[in-house]
Coordinates of C-alpha atoms and ligand atoms in Angstrom, one line a residue:
M1 CA 103.7 95.0 119.1
T2 CA 102.4 98.4 120.6
I3 CA 100.2 100.3 118.9
Q4 CA 100.1 103.9 120.1
T5 CA 101.4 107.7 119.5
V6 CA 99.7 109.5 116.7
G7 CA 97.3 106.7 116.0
A8 CA 95.9 107.1 119.5
E9 CA 95.2 111.1 118.8
P10 CA 92.0 112.2 117.3
A11 CA 92.5 112.2 113.5
P12 CA 91.7 115.1 111.5
R13 CA 88.0 115.3 110.8
T14 CA 87.3 114.3 107.0
D15 CA 83.7 115.9 107.0
Q16 CA 84.8 119.4 107.8
A17 CA 87.0 120.7 105.1
P18 CA 87.5 119.3 101.4
P19 CA 90.2 116.8 101.3
A20 CA 93.8 117.7 100.8
L21 CA 94.4 115.0 98.4
V22 CA 91.8 112.7 96.4
L23 CA 92.6 109.7 94.2
D24 CA 89.5 108.7 92.3
R25 CA 89.8 105.4 90.4
V26 CA 93.3 106.1 89.6
S27 CA 95.3 103.6 87.4
K28 CA 98.7 103.2 86.1
H29 CA 100.3 100.3 84.2
Y30 CA 103.7 99.6 82.9
G31 CA 103.2 97.4 79.7
D32 CA 101.6 94.2 81.4
S33 CA 102.7 95.1 85.1
V34 CA 100.2 96.8 87.2
G35 CA 101.5 100.1 89.0
A36 CA 98.4 101.2 90.6
S37 CA 94.9 99.7 89.9
D38 CA 91.5 101.7 90.4
L39 CA 93.0 103.6 93.6
D40 CA 90.3 105.3 95.5
L41 CA 91.7 107.5 98.5
A42 CA 90.8 110.7 100.1
V43 CA 93.4 112.2 102.6
A44 CA 92.0 115.0 105.0
P45 CA 93.8 118.3 105.6
G46 CA 96.3 117.6 108.4
E47 CA 96.0 113.8 108.2
L48 CA 99.1 111.6 108.2
V49 CA 98.6 108.5 106.1
T50 CA 101.1 105.8 106.1
L51 CA 101.4 103.4 103.0
I52 CA 102.5 100.1 103.5
G53 CA 102.8 96.8 101.2
P54 CA 105.5 94.3 100.0
S55 CA 108.0 95.5 97.4
G56 CA 106.6 96.0 94.2
C57 CA 103.0 96.6 95.1
G58 CA 102.8 100.1 93.8
K59 CA 103.6 102.5 96.7
S60 CA 106.2 104.6 94.9
T61 CA 103.9 104.5 91.7
T62 CA 101.2 106.0 93.8
L63 CA 103.4 108.8 95.2
R64 CA 104.7 109.5 91.7
L65 CA 101.3 110.0 90.3
V66 CA 100.3 112.5 93.1
A67 CA 103.8 114.2 92.4
G68 CA 103.3 114.6 88.8
L69 CA 106.1 112.4 87.9
E70 CA 103.9 109.7 86.1
R71 CA 100.5 110.3 84.4
P72 CA 97.6 108.0 85.4
D73 CA 96.1 106.0 82.5
E74 CA 92.8 106.4 84.2
G75 CA 91.0 108.6 86.9
T76 CA 91.3 111.8 88.7
I77 CA 93.7 113.2 91.1
R78 CA 92.9 116.3 93.2
I79 CA 95.3 118.3 95.3
A80 CA 93.7 121.0 97.6
G81 CA 90.4 120.9 95.4
D82 CA 92.1 121.3 92.3
V83 CA 92.2 118.7 89.6
V84 CA 96.0 118.1 88.8
A85 CA 95.4 114.9 86.6
D86 CA 92.4 113.4 84.8
G87 CA 91.7 112.2 81.4
R88 CA 92.5 115.7 79.7
R89 CA 94.6 117.8 82.2
F90 CA 97.9 117.3 83.6
Q91 CA 99.6 119.8 85.7
E92 CA 103.5 119.6 85.7
P93 CA 105.2 118.6 88.9
E94 CA 106.7 121.7 89.9
R95 CA 103.2 123.4 89.7
R96 CA 101.7 121.0 92.0
R97 CA 101.7 122.0 95.7
V98 CA 103.8 118.8 96.7
G99 CA 106.5 118.4 98.8
L100 CA 108.8 115.3 98.2
V101 CA 111.2 113.5 100.6
F102 CA 113.0 110.5 99.4
Q103 CA 115.0 107.7 101.3
D104 CA 118.3 109.2 99.9
H105 CA 117.6 112.7 101.0
A106 CA 118.8 113.9 97.3
L107 CA 120.3 117.1 98.7
F108 CA 122.4 119.3 96.6
P109 CA 126.2 118.6 97.8
H110 CA 127.4 121.9 96.6
L111 CA 124.8 124.1 98.7
T112 CA 124.6 124.7 102.4
V113 CA 121.8 123.7 104.5
A114 CA 120.0 127.0 104.2
K115 CA 120.5 127.2 100.3
N116 CA 119.2 123.4 100.2
V117 CA 116.2 124.7 102.1
A118 CA 115.7 127.9 100.3
F119 CA 116.1 125.6 96.7
G120 CA 112.1 125.9 96.1
L121 CA 111.4 129.4 97.2
D122 CA 112.2 131.5 94.3
R123 CA 108.8 132.9 94.2
F124 CA 109.5 134.5 97.7
S125 CA 111.2 137.8 98.2
R126 CA 114.8 137.7 99.6
A127 CA 113.6 138.8 103.0
E128 CA 110.6 136.2 103.1
R129 CA 112.8 133.4 102.0
R130 CA 115.5 134.2 104.7
A131 CA 112.5 134.1 107.4
R132 CA 111.0 131.1 106.1
V133 CA 114.3 129.1 106.0
G134 CA 115.0 130.2 109.6
E135 CA 111.4 129.2 110.4
V136 CA 111.7 125.4 109.2
L137 CA 115.2 125.0 110.3
E138 CA 113.7 126.0 113.8
L139 CA 111.2 123.6 113.3
V140 CA 113.5 120.7 112.5
R141 CA 116.1 121.8 115.3
L142 CA 118.7 122.5 112.7
H143 CA 118.9 126.3 112.9
H144 CA 122.4 126.0 114.1
L145 CA 123.8 124.0 111.3
A146 CA 122.4 126.2 108.5
G147 CA 125.9 127.2 107.0
R148 CA 127.2 123.4 106.7
Y149 CA 127.2 121.3 103.6
P150 CA 125.5 118.0 103.4
H151 CA 128.6 116.1 103.9
E152 CA 129.3 117.6 107.0
L153 CA 125.9 116.3 108.6
S154 CA 125.0 113.0 109.9
G155 CA 122.3 110.7 108.1
G156 CA 119.5 112.0 110.4
E157 CA 120.5 115.5 110.2
Q158 CA 120.5 115.3 106.4
Q159 CA 117.1 113.6 106.5
R160 CA 115.6 116.6 108.6
V161 CA 117.1 119.1 106.0
A162 CA 115.1 117.3 103.4
L163 CA 112.0 117.4 105.3
A164 CA 112.6 121.0 105.8
R165 CA 113.2 121.8 102.2
A166 CA 110.0 119.9 101.5
L167 CA 108.0 121.9 103.9
A168 CA 109.6 125.3 103.1
P169 CA 107.2 126.3 100.4
R170 CA 104.2 125.4 102.4
P171 CA 103.0 122.5 100.3
A172 CA 99.4 121.1 100.3
V173 CA 100.6 117.7 100.7
V174 CA 104.2 116.3 101.6
L175 CA 105.0 112.7 100.2
L176 CA 107.6 110.7 102.0
D177 CA 109.0 107.5 100.1
E178 CA 110.6 105.2 102.8
P179 CA 112.3 108.3 104.3
F180 CA 113.8 106.5 107.2
S181 CA 115.0 103.3 105.5
S182 CA 118.5 104.5 105.0
L183 CA 119.1 105.2 108.7
D184 CA 120.3 102.8 111.3
E185 CA 118.0 101.4 113.9
S186 CA 118.7 103.5 116.7
L187 CA 118.8 106.8 114.6
R188 CA 115.8 105.8 113.0
A189 CA 113.4 105.9 116.0
Q190 CA 114.4 109.6 116.9
V191 CA 114.4 110.9 113.1
R192 CA 110.9 109.1 112.9
R193 CA 109.7 111.1 116.1
D194 CA 111.2 114.4 114.7
T195 CA 109.6 114.0 111.5
T196 CA 106.1 113.1 112.6
A197 CA 106.3 115.8 115.2
A198 CA 107.3 118.5 112.7
L199 CA 104.2 117.2 110.5
R200 CA 101.8 117.5 113.2
E201 CA 103.1 120.8 114.4
T202 CA 102.6 122.4 110.9
G203 CA 99.3 120.6 110.4
T204 CA 100.8 119.2 107.2
T205 CA 99.2 116.6 105.3
A206 CA 101.2 113.7 104.4
V207 CA 101.6 110.4 102.8
L208 CA 104.3 108.4 104.0
V209 CA 105.7 105.2 102.5
T210 CA 107.0 102.5 104.6
H211 CA 107.6 98.8 104.5
D212 CA 107.9 98.4 108.6
Q213 CA 104.6 97.4 110.1
T214 CA 105.3 99.0 113.3
E215 CA 106.1 102.3 111.7
A216 CA 102.9 102.2 109.6
L217 CA 100.9 101.3 112.8
S218 CA 102.5 103.8 115.3
V219 CA 103.0 106.8 112.8
G220 CA 99.8 106.9 110.9
H221 CA 96.5 108.2 111.5
R222 CA 95.2 106.2 108.9
V223 CA 97.1 102.9 107.3
V224 CA 96.7 102.1 103.7
V225 CA 97.5 98.7 102.8
M226 CA 98.4 98.0 99.2
H227 CA 99.0 94.6 97.6
D228 CA 99.6 94.0 93.7
G229 CA 98.7 97.5 92.8
V230 CA 95.4 97.5 94.9
I231 CA 94.5 99.1 98.2
E232 CA 93.2 96.1 100.3
Q233 CA 92.2 98.3 103.2
A234 CA 92.5 102.0 104.4
D235 CA 91.7 102.1 107.9
T236 CA 92.7 103.3 111.2
P237 CA 95.7 101.4 112.6
E238 CA 93.6 99.5 115.3
R239 CA 91.2 98.5 112.5
V240 CA 94.0 97.4 110.2
F241 CA 95.5 95.3 112.9
E242 CA 92.5 94.1 114.8
Q243 CA 89.9 93.7 112.0
P244 CA 91.9 93.0 108.8
S245 CA 89.5 93.0 105.8
T246 CA 91.5 90.5 103.9
R247 CA 93.8 87.3 104.4
F248 CA 96.6 89.2 102.9
V249 CA 96.2 92.4 105.4
A250 CA 95.7 89.8 108.5
S251 CA 99.1 88.2 107.4
F252 CA 101.0 91.1 106.3
M253 CA 100.2 93.6 109.2
G254 CA 101.8 91.5 112.2
D255 CA 102.0 87.7 112.8
A256 CA 98.9 85.7 112.1
D257 CA 98.1 82.0 111.9
F258 CA 95.1 80.5 110.4
L259 CA 92.9 77.7 111.3
P260 CA 90.0 75.9 109.5
A261 CA 87.0 76.6 111.9
R262 CA 83.2 76.5 111.7
V263 CA 80.6 78.5 113.1
H264 CA 77.6 76.9 114.3
R265 CA 74.6 78.4 116.4
A266 CA 76.7 81.5 117.2
L267 CA 79.8 79.2 118.4
L268 CA 83.0 79.2 116.7
T269 CA 85.1 76.2 117.2
C270 CA 88.2 74.8 115.6
E271 CA 90.7 72.0 116.4
I272 CA 91.7 73.7 119.7
G273 CA 87.9 73.9 120.8
I274 CA 85.7 76.6 121.2
V275 CA 87.3 80.0 120.3
S276 CA 84.4 82.4 121.1
T277 CA 80.8 83.1 120.6
V278 CA 79.7 84.9 117.4
P279 CA 76.8 87.2 118.2
G280 CA 74.3 87.2 115.6
W281 CA 75.3 84.1 114.1
A282 CA 72.7 82.1 115.9
D283 CA 71.1 80.3 112.7
S284 CA 74.5 80.0 111.0
D285 CA 76.5 76.8 110.1
V286 CA 79.4 78.1 108.0
D287 CA 82.9 76.9 107.5
V288 CA 85.4 79.7 107.9
D289 CA 89.1 80.2 108.5
V290 CA 89.9 81.9 111.8
V291 CA 92.7 84.3 112.2
L292 CA 94.6 84.0 115.3
R293 CA 97.5 86.3 116.5
P294 CA 100.4 85.0 118.9
H295 CA 99.3 87.3 121.6
E296 CA 95.9 85.9 121.4
V297 CA 96.9 82.2 121.8
A298 CA 97.3 81.0 125.5
L299 CA 98.9 77.5 126.3
H300 CA 99.8 75.8 129.4
P301 CA 101.5 72.2 130.0
D302 CA 99.0 69.4 129.6
P303 CA 100.5 66.0 129.5
D304 CA 97.1 64.8 127.8
S305 CA 97.2 67.4 125.1
P306 CA 98.2 66.1 121.6
A307 CA 99.7 69.5 120.7
R308 CA 103.5 69.8 121.5
V309 CA 105.9 72.9 121.5
S310 CA 107.9 72.6 118.3
A311 CA 110.2 75.6 118.6
V312 CA 111.0 78.3 120.9
E313 CA 112.5 81.8 119.9
Y314 CA 113.8 84.3 122.5
H315 CA 113.0 87.9 121.5
G316 CA 114.1 89.5 124.6
A317 CA 110.8 90.9 126.2
F318 CA 108.6 88.1 124.9
V319 CA 109.3 84.5 124.0
L320 CA 107.6 83.1 120.8
H321 CA 106.5 79.7 121.4
H322 CA 105.4 77.6 118.2
V323 CA 103.0 74.7 118.7
R324 CA 102.2 71.9 116.4
L325 CA 98.7 70.8 116.7
A326 CA 97.5 67.1 116.3
S327 CA 96.5 68.0 112.6
G328 CA 100.0 69.2 111.8
R329 CA 99.1 72.7 111.5
T330 CA 101.1 75.5 113.6
L331 CA 100.0 77.9 115.9
R332 CA 102.4 80.8 117.7
S333 CA 102.1 82.0 121.2
W334 CA 103.7 84.9 122.8
Q335 CA 104.9 84.4 126.3
P336 CA 106.5 86.4 128.7
H337 CA 110.1 86.7 128.8
N338 CA 110.4 84.5 132.0
V339 CA 108.4 81.7 130.3
R340 CA 110.0 78.8 128.4
H341 CA 108.3 75.5 127.6
P342 CA 110.9 73.3 126.0
V343 CA 110.6 71.7 122.5
G344 CA 108.5 68.6 123.0
T345 CA 106.4 69.9 125.9
P346 CA 102.7 68.7 125.4
V347 CA 100.6 71.9 125.9
A348 CA 96.9 72.7 125.9
V349 CA 96.3 75.7 123.7
S350 CA 93.5 78.1 123.9
V351 CA 92.4 81.6 123.1
T352 CA 92.7 84.5 125.5
A353 CA 89.5 85.4 127.0
G354 CA 88.2 88.6 125.2
T355 CA 89.5 87.9 121.8
T356 CA 87.1 88.8 119.0
P357 CA 89.1 86.8 116.1
T358 CA 88.8 87.7 112.4
L359 CA 86.9 85.0 110.3
L360 CA 87.7 84.6 106.6
V361 CA 85.8 82.9 104.1
D362 CA 88.0 82.4 101.2
D363 CA 90.5 85.2 101.3
R364 CA 87.9 87.9 102.7
A365 CA 86.8 88.7 106.3
V366 CA 83.1 88.4 107.1
T367 CA 81.3 90.2 109.8
A368 CA 77.8 89.1 109.2
P369 CA 76.4 85.6 108.7
P370 CA 75.4 84.7 105.3
P371 CA 71.6 84.5 104.9
A372 CA 70.2 81.3 106.1
R373 CA 69.7 78.6 104.1
P374 CA 66.7 76.3 105.1
G375 CA 67.9 72.4 105.0
A376 CA 71.7 72.4 104.3
P377 CA 74.7 72.9 106.4
T378 CA 76.6 75.4 104.3
G379 CA 80.0 74.7 103.3
R380 CA 82.5 77.2 102.2
S381 CA 82.7 77.0 98.5
P382 CA 79.0 77.0 97.6
M383 CA 78.6 79.7 100.0
S384 CA 81.2 81.9 98.9
D385 CA 79.1 84.1 96.5
E386 CA 76.2 84.9 99.2
L387 CA 79.0 85.4 101.7
G388 CA 80.6 88.0 99.2
K389 CA 77.7 90.2 99.7
S390 CA 78.4 90.4 103.6
F391 CA 82.2 91.1 103.4
L392 CA 83.9 93.8 105.2
R393 CA 85.7 95.9 102.8
Ligands
LIG1 P1 106.8 100.0 95.4 O1 107.2 101.2 95.6 O2 105.9 99.3 96.4 O3 108.1 98.7 95.8 P2 106.7 100.4 92.8 O4 105.4 101.5 92.7 O5 108.0 100.9 92.5 O6 106.4 99.5 94.0 O7 106.5 99.5 91.5 C1 104.9 98.8 91.2 C2 105.2 97.8 89.9 O8 105.5 98.9 88.8 C3 106.3 97.0 90.1 O9 105.8 95.8 89.3 C4 107.4 97.8 89.3 O10 108.3 96.8 88.8 C5 106.6 98.4 88.3 N1 107.1 99.8 87.8 C6 107.4 100.9 88.4 N2 108.2 101.8 87.7 C7 108.2 101.2 86.5 C8 108.7 101.8 85.3 N3 109.3 103.0 85.3 N4 108.8 101.1 84.2 C9 108.1 99.7 84.2 N5 107.9 99.3 85.5 C10 107.7 99.9 86.6
LIG2 MG1 109.2 102.0 96.4

């Protein structure tokens, strides 16, 4: 998986201007089911945040709360410094400075492209409206199609019209709910590039919901991972992938295998041997799980090894090897496209030099050793309370 594009650019600074969007302990329940639970998030002006999580985890609920299509049960929402929802106040959606883009475009079929885009501009004068429509159609490179009707456009063009319509009134925040998922694979990458370019060019603050990991990592300045209504991690793409804060984030964002391991005197060992050193853990003796991603796992044929290749998946550029260890656990390893170890091959497995794997105690990542307890080697269960204090969050 490549991590690149926007994520590699400097993200907008959070400390220079008030946030464009703030969620402060926001919750929303539907009867017994959790829509959103205690959400805390601040989005900087010009920042593009991607919101990802499994189906039903609360992504759309979060956007609907911001848009004013739902009322929070608890918490405060601010847009460009103004409170739009809290225990007392509730600003109607049309008065919030929010632009919306949905998966199904939701264009008016009986209006031309230009009229669709002009729809939210009724507070502008006629001349201003015309100028603004021209400007945003130029931005999404659809100026030449202004007179067409939605059914005369491709899916990708329709999505660009929807984006132009959302941007036209100069909203403080644009919310995009799985905007590319109805487009086929080949179109998707291009429309995604056009959309993020338009958002960046206009310095628009945006929250983009996706269920595609690569999209979340490659498009967002920051990635917010949700699970069961809760934000598990809100971080740069690199940190979400390389330093996941929970077991869920590790397994949801990219492939991950987990092996029981032990840190003893700053050495991390598991079934495949020494994995790495863990600086700062010199006095520790702690059971952990180590997270290993397929690109971090090296292998080579070794007739003396008890590990065996159990499956081989050709993915084109890379070949994924599944390896069954002596314990019966499985690790996966990416190999270059020209490497193929047949099923049954005994292989020695190791961790690529330079890997700093994530360590989990129960379901949380730990970055610091627990306070030393003289006397006893410390197993996972009795230690979990104290380890809780050093959890990365
Ligand atoms: P996502 O967009 O991440 O797939 P949603 O935000 O749509 O998830 O839904 C989050 C949870 O809230 C789910 O359990 C869903 O069933 C529930 N939910 C969402 N909207 C409603 C609603 N209008 N009435 C009842 N339950 C809802
Ligand atoms: Mg949804």
